PDB file of C-alpha atoms in Angstrom:
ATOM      1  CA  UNK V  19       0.000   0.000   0.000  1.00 63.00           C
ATOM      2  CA  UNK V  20       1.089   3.347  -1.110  1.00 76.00           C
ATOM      3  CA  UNK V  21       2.118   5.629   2.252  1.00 79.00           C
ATOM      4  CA  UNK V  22      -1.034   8.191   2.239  1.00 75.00           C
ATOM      5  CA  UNK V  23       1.911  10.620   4.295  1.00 81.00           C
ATOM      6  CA  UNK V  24       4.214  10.968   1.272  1.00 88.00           C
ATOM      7  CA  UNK V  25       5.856  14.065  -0.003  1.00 92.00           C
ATOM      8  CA  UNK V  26       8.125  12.070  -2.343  1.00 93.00           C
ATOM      9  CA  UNK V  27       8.597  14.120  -5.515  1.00 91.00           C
ATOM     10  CA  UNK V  28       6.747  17.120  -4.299  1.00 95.00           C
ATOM     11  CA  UNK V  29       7.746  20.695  -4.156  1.00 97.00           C
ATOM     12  CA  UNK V  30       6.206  22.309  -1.237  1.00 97.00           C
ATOM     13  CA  UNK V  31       5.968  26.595  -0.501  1.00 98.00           C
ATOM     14  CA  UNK V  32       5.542  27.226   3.029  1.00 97.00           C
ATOM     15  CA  UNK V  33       4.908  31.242   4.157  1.00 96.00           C
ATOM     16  CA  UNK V  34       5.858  31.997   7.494  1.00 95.00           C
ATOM     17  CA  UNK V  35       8.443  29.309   6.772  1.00 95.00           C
ATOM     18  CA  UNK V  36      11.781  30.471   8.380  1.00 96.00           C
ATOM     19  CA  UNK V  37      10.617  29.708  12.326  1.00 94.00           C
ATOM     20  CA  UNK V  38       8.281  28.826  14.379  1.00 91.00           C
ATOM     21  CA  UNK V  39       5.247  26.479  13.226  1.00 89.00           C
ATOM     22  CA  UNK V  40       6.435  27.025   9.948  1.00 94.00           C
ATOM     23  CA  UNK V  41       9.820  25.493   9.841  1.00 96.00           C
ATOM     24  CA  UNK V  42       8.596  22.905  12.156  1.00 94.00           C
ATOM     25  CA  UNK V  43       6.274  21.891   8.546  1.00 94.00           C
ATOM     26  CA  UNK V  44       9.060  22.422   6.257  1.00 97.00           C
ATOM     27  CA  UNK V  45      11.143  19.802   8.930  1.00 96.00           C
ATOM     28  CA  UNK V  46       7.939  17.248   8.376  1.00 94.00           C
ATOM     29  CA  UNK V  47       7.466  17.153   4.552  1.00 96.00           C
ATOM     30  CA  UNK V  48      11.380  16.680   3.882  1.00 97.00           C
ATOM     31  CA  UNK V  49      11.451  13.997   6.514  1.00 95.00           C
ATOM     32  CA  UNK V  50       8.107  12.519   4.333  1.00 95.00           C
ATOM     33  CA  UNK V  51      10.135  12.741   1.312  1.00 96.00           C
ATOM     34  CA  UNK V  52       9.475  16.444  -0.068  1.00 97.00           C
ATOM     35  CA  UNK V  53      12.113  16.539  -3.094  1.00 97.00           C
ATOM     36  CA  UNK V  54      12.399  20.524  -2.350  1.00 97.00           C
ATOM     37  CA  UNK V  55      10.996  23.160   0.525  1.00 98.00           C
ATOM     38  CA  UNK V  56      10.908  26.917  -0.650  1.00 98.00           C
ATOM     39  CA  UNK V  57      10.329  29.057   2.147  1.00 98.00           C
ATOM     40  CA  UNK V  58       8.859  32.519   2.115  1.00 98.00           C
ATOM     41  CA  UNK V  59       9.101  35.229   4.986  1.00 96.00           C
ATOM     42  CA  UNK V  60      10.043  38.545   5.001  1.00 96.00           C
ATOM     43  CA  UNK V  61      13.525  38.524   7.507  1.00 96.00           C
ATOM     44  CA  UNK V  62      16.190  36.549   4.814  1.00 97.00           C
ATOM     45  CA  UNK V  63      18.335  36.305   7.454  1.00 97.00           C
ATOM     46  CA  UNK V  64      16.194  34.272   9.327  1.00 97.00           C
ATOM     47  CA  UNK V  65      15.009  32.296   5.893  1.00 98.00           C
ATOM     48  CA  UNK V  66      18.908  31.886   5.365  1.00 98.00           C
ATOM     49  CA  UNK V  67      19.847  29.942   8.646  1.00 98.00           C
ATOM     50  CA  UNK V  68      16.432  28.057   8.353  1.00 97.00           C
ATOM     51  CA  UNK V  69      17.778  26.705   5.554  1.00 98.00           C
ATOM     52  CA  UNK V  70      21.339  26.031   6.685  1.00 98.00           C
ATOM     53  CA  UNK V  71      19.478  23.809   9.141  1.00 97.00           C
ATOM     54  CA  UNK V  72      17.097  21.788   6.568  1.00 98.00           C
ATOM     55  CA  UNK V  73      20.122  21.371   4.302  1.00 97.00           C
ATOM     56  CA  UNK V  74      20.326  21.030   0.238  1.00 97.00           C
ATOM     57  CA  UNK V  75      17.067  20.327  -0.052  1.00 98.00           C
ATOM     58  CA  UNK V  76      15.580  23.844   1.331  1.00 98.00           C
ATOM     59  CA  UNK V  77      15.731  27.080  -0.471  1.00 97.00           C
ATOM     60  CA  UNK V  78      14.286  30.742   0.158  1.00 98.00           C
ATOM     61  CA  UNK V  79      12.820  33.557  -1.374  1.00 97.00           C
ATOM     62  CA  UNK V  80      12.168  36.930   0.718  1.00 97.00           C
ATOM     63  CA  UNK V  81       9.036  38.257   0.142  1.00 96.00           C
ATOM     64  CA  UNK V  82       5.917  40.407   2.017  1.00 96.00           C
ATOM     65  CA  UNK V  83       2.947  38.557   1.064  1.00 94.00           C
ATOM     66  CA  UNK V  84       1.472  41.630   2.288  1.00 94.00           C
ATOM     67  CA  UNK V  85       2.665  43.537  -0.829  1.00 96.00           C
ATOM     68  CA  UNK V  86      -0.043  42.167  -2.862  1.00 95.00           C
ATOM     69  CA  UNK V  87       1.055  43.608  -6.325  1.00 96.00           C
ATOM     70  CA  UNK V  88       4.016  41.590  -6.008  1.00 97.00           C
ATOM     71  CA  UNK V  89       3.072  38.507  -5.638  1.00 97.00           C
ATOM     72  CA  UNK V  90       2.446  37.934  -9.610  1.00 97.00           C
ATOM     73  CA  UNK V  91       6.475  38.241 -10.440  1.00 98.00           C
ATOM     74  CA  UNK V  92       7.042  36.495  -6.822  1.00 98.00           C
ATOM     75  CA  UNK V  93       5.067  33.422  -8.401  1.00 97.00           C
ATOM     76  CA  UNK V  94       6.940  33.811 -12.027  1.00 98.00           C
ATOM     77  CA  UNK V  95      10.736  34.058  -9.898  1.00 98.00           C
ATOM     78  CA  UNK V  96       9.389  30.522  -7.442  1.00 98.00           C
ATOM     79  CA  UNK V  97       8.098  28.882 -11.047  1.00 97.00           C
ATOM     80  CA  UNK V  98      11.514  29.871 -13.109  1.00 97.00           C
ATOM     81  CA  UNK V  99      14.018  29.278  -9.827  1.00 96.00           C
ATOM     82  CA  UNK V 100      12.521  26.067  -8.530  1.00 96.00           C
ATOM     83  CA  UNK V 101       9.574  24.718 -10.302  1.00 95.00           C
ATOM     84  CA  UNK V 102       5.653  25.244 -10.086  1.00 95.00           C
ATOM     85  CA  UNK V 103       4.783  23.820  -6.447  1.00 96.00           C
ATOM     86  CA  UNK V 104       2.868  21.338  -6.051  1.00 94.00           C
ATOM     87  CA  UNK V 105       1.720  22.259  -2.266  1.00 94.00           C
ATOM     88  CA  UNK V 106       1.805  25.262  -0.708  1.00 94.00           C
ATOM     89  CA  UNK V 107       1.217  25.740   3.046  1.00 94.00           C
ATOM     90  CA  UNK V 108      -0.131  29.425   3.967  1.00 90.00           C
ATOM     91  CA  UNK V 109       1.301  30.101   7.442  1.00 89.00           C
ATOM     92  CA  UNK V 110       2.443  33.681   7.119  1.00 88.00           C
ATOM     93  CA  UNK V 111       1.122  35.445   9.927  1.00 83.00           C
ATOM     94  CA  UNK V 112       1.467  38.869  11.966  1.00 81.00           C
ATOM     95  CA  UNK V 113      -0.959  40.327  14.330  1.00 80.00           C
ATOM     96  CA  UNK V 114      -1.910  43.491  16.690  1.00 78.00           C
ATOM     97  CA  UNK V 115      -2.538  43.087  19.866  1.00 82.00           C
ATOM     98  CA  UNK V 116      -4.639  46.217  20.899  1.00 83.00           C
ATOM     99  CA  UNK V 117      -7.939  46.668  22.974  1.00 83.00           C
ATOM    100  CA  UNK V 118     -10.958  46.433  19.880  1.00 77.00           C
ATOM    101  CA  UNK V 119     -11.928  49.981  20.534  1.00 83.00           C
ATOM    102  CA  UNK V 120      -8.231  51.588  20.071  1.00 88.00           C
ATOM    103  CA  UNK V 121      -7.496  49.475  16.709  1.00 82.00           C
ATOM    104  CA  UNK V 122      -6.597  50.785  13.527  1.00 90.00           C
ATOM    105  CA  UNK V 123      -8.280  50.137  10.394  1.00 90.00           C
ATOM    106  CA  UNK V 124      -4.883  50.097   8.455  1.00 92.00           C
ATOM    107  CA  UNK V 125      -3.570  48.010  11.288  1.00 87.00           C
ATOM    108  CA  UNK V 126      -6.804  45.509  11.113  1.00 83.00           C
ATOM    109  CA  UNK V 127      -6.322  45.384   7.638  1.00 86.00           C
ATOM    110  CA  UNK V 128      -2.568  44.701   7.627  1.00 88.00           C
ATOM    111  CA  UNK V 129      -3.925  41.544   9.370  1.00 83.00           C
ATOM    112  CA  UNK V 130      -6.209  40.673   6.324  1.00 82.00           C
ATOM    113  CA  UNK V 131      -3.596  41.425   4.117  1.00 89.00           C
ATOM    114  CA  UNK V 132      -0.951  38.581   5.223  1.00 87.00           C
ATOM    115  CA  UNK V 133      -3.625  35.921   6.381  1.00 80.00           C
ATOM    116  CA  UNK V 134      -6.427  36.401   3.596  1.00 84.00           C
ATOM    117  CA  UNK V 135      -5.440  38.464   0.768  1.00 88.00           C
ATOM    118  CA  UNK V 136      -2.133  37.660   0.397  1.00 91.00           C
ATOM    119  CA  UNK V 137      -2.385  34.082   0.794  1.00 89.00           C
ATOM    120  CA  UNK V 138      -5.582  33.835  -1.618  1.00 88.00           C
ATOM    121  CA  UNK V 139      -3.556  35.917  -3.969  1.00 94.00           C
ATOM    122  CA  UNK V 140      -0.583  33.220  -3.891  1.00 94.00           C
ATOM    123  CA  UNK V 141      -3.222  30.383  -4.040  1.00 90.00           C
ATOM    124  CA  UNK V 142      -4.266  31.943  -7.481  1.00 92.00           C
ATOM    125  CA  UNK V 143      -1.285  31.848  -9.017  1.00 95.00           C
ATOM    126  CA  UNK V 144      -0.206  28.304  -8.191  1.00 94.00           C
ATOM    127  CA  UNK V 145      -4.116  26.887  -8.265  1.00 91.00           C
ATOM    128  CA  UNK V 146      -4.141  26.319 -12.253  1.00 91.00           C
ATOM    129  CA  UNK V 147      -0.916  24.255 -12.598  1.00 91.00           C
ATOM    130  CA  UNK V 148      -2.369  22.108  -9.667  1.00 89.00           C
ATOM    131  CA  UNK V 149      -6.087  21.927 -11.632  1.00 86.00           C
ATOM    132  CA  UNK V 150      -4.644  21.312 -14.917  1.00 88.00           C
ATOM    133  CA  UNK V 151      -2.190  18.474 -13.405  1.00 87.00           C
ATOM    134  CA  UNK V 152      -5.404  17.047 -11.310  1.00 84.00           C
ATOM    135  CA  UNK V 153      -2.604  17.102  -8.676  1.00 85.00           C
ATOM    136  CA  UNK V 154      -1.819  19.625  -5.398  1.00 87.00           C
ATOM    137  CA  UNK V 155      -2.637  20.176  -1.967  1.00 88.00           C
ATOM    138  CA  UNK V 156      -3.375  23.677  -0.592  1.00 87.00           C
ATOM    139  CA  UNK V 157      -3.114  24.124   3.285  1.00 87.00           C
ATOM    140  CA  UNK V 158      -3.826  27.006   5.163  1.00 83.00           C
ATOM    141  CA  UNK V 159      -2.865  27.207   8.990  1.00 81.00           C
ATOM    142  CA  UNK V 160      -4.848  28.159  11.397  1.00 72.00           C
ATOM    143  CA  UNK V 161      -5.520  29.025  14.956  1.00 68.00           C
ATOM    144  CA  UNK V 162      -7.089  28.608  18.030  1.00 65.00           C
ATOM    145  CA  UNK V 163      -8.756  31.755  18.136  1.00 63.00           C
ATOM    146  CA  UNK V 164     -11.045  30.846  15.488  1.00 61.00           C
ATOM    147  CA  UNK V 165     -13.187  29.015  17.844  1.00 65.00           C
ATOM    148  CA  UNK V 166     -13.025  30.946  21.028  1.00 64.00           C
ATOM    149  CA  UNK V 167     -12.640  34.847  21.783  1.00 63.00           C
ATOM    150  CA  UNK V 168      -9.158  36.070  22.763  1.00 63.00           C
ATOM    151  CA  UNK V 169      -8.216  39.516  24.392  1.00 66.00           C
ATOM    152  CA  UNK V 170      -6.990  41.886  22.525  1.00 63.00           C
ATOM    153  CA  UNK V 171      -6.699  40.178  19.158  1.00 58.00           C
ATOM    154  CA  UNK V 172      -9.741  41.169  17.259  1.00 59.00           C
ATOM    155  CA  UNK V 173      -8.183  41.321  13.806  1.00 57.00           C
ATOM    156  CA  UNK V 174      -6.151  38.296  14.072  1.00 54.00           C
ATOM    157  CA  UNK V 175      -9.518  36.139  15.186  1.00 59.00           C
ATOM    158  CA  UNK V 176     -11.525  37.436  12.743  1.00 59.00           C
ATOM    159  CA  UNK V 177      -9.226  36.930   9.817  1.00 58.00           C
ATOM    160  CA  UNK V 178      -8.582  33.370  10.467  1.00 55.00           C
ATOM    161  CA  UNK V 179     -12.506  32.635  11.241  1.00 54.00           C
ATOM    162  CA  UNK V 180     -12.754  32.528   7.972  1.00 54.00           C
ATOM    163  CA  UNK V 181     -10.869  29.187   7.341  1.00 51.00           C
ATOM    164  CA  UNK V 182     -12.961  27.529  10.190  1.00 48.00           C
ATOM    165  CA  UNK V 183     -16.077  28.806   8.395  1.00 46.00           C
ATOM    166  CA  UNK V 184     -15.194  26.359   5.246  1.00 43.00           C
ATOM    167  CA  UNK V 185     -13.729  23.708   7.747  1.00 41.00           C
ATOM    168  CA  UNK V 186     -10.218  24.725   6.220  1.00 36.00           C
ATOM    169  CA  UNK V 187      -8.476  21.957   6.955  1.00 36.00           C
ATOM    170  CA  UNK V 188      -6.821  22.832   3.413  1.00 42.00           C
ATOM    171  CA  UNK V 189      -7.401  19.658   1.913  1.00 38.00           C
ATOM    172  CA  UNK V 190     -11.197  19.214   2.076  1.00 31.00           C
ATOM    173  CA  UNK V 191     -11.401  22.635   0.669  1.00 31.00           C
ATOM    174  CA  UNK V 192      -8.830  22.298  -2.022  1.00 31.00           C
ATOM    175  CA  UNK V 193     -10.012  19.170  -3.331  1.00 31.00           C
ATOM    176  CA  UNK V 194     -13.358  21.105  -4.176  1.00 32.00           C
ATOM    177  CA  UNK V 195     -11.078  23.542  -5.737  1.00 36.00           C
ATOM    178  CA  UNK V 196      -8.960  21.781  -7.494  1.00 41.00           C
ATOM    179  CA  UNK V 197     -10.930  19.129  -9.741  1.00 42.00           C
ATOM    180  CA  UNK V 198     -11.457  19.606 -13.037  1.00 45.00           C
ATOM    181  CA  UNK V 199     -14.763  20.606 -15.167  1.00 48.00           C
TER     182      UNK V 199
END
């Protein structure tokens, strides 16, 4: 029987990839056979010791996802340096922790900008070569405060409610997404 946990041959994106949760994933699919990791984050300092760590099979690429008129030539520079990827893993995340009634709308926003919009932005231009090949897996991470209030982080709860509202659990909702007409 096949293993249902491979990652042999795949080419995986992870945002938010140089620490944390994030390089704790791009640790898992190499040890499940991930042929390359490409991680994304804004600090290449950071991304550049992450990937001294994961070794030859790990590369970087410094970039907002925030900055969402980038992220068309950011797709083109991943597709022509490594590849089209064949999962991507939306962990890029920032928040602002500030009583509701004293927050921002720029700084709420700047939340919705990494989390939703940037990451939905990525999906797009990666989503076709996954459709067309009948083949990818989308993942968006998540967090706890999507299913119970937390102080001070109104934006950050919000934005990610909206992955618990389609049961993200990135695969269920990508397969919708990604068969073919």
């Amino acid at each position: 029987m096949k293993n249902p946990y491979s990652m042999n041959d795949q080419t995986v994106l992870i945002t938010g990839g140089g620490t944390g949760i994030g390089l704790g994933i791009a640790r898992c699919m190499l040890e499940a056979g991930a042929e390359k990791v490409i991680l994304v984050g804004r600090r290449e300092d950071v991304l550049q010791e992450a990937c001294k760590e994961l070794g030859e099979k790990s590369s970087y690429l410094s970039q907002d996802i925030a900055k969402l008129d980038e992220i068309p030539s950011f797709a083109q520079k991943v597709v022509s340096d490594h590849g089209q990827p064949t999962c991507l893993v939306h962990n890029a995340g920032v928040n602002c922790k500030k009583p509701f009634l004293d927050l921002e709308d720029s700084e709420f926003m700047g939340v919705f900008d990494v989390h939703i919009r940037g990451a939905l932005e990525i999906t797009k231009q990666f989503a076709p070569s996954m459709i067309e090949n009948s083949s990818g897996s989308i993942l968006w991470i998540s967090s706890m405060a999507t299913v119970m209030g937390l102080p001070l982080v109104t934006s950050y709860s919000v934005s990610y409610t909206h992955l618990r509202a389609h049961e993200t659990r990135g695969n269920l909702v990508c397969r919708l997404l990604l068969e073919k007409k």
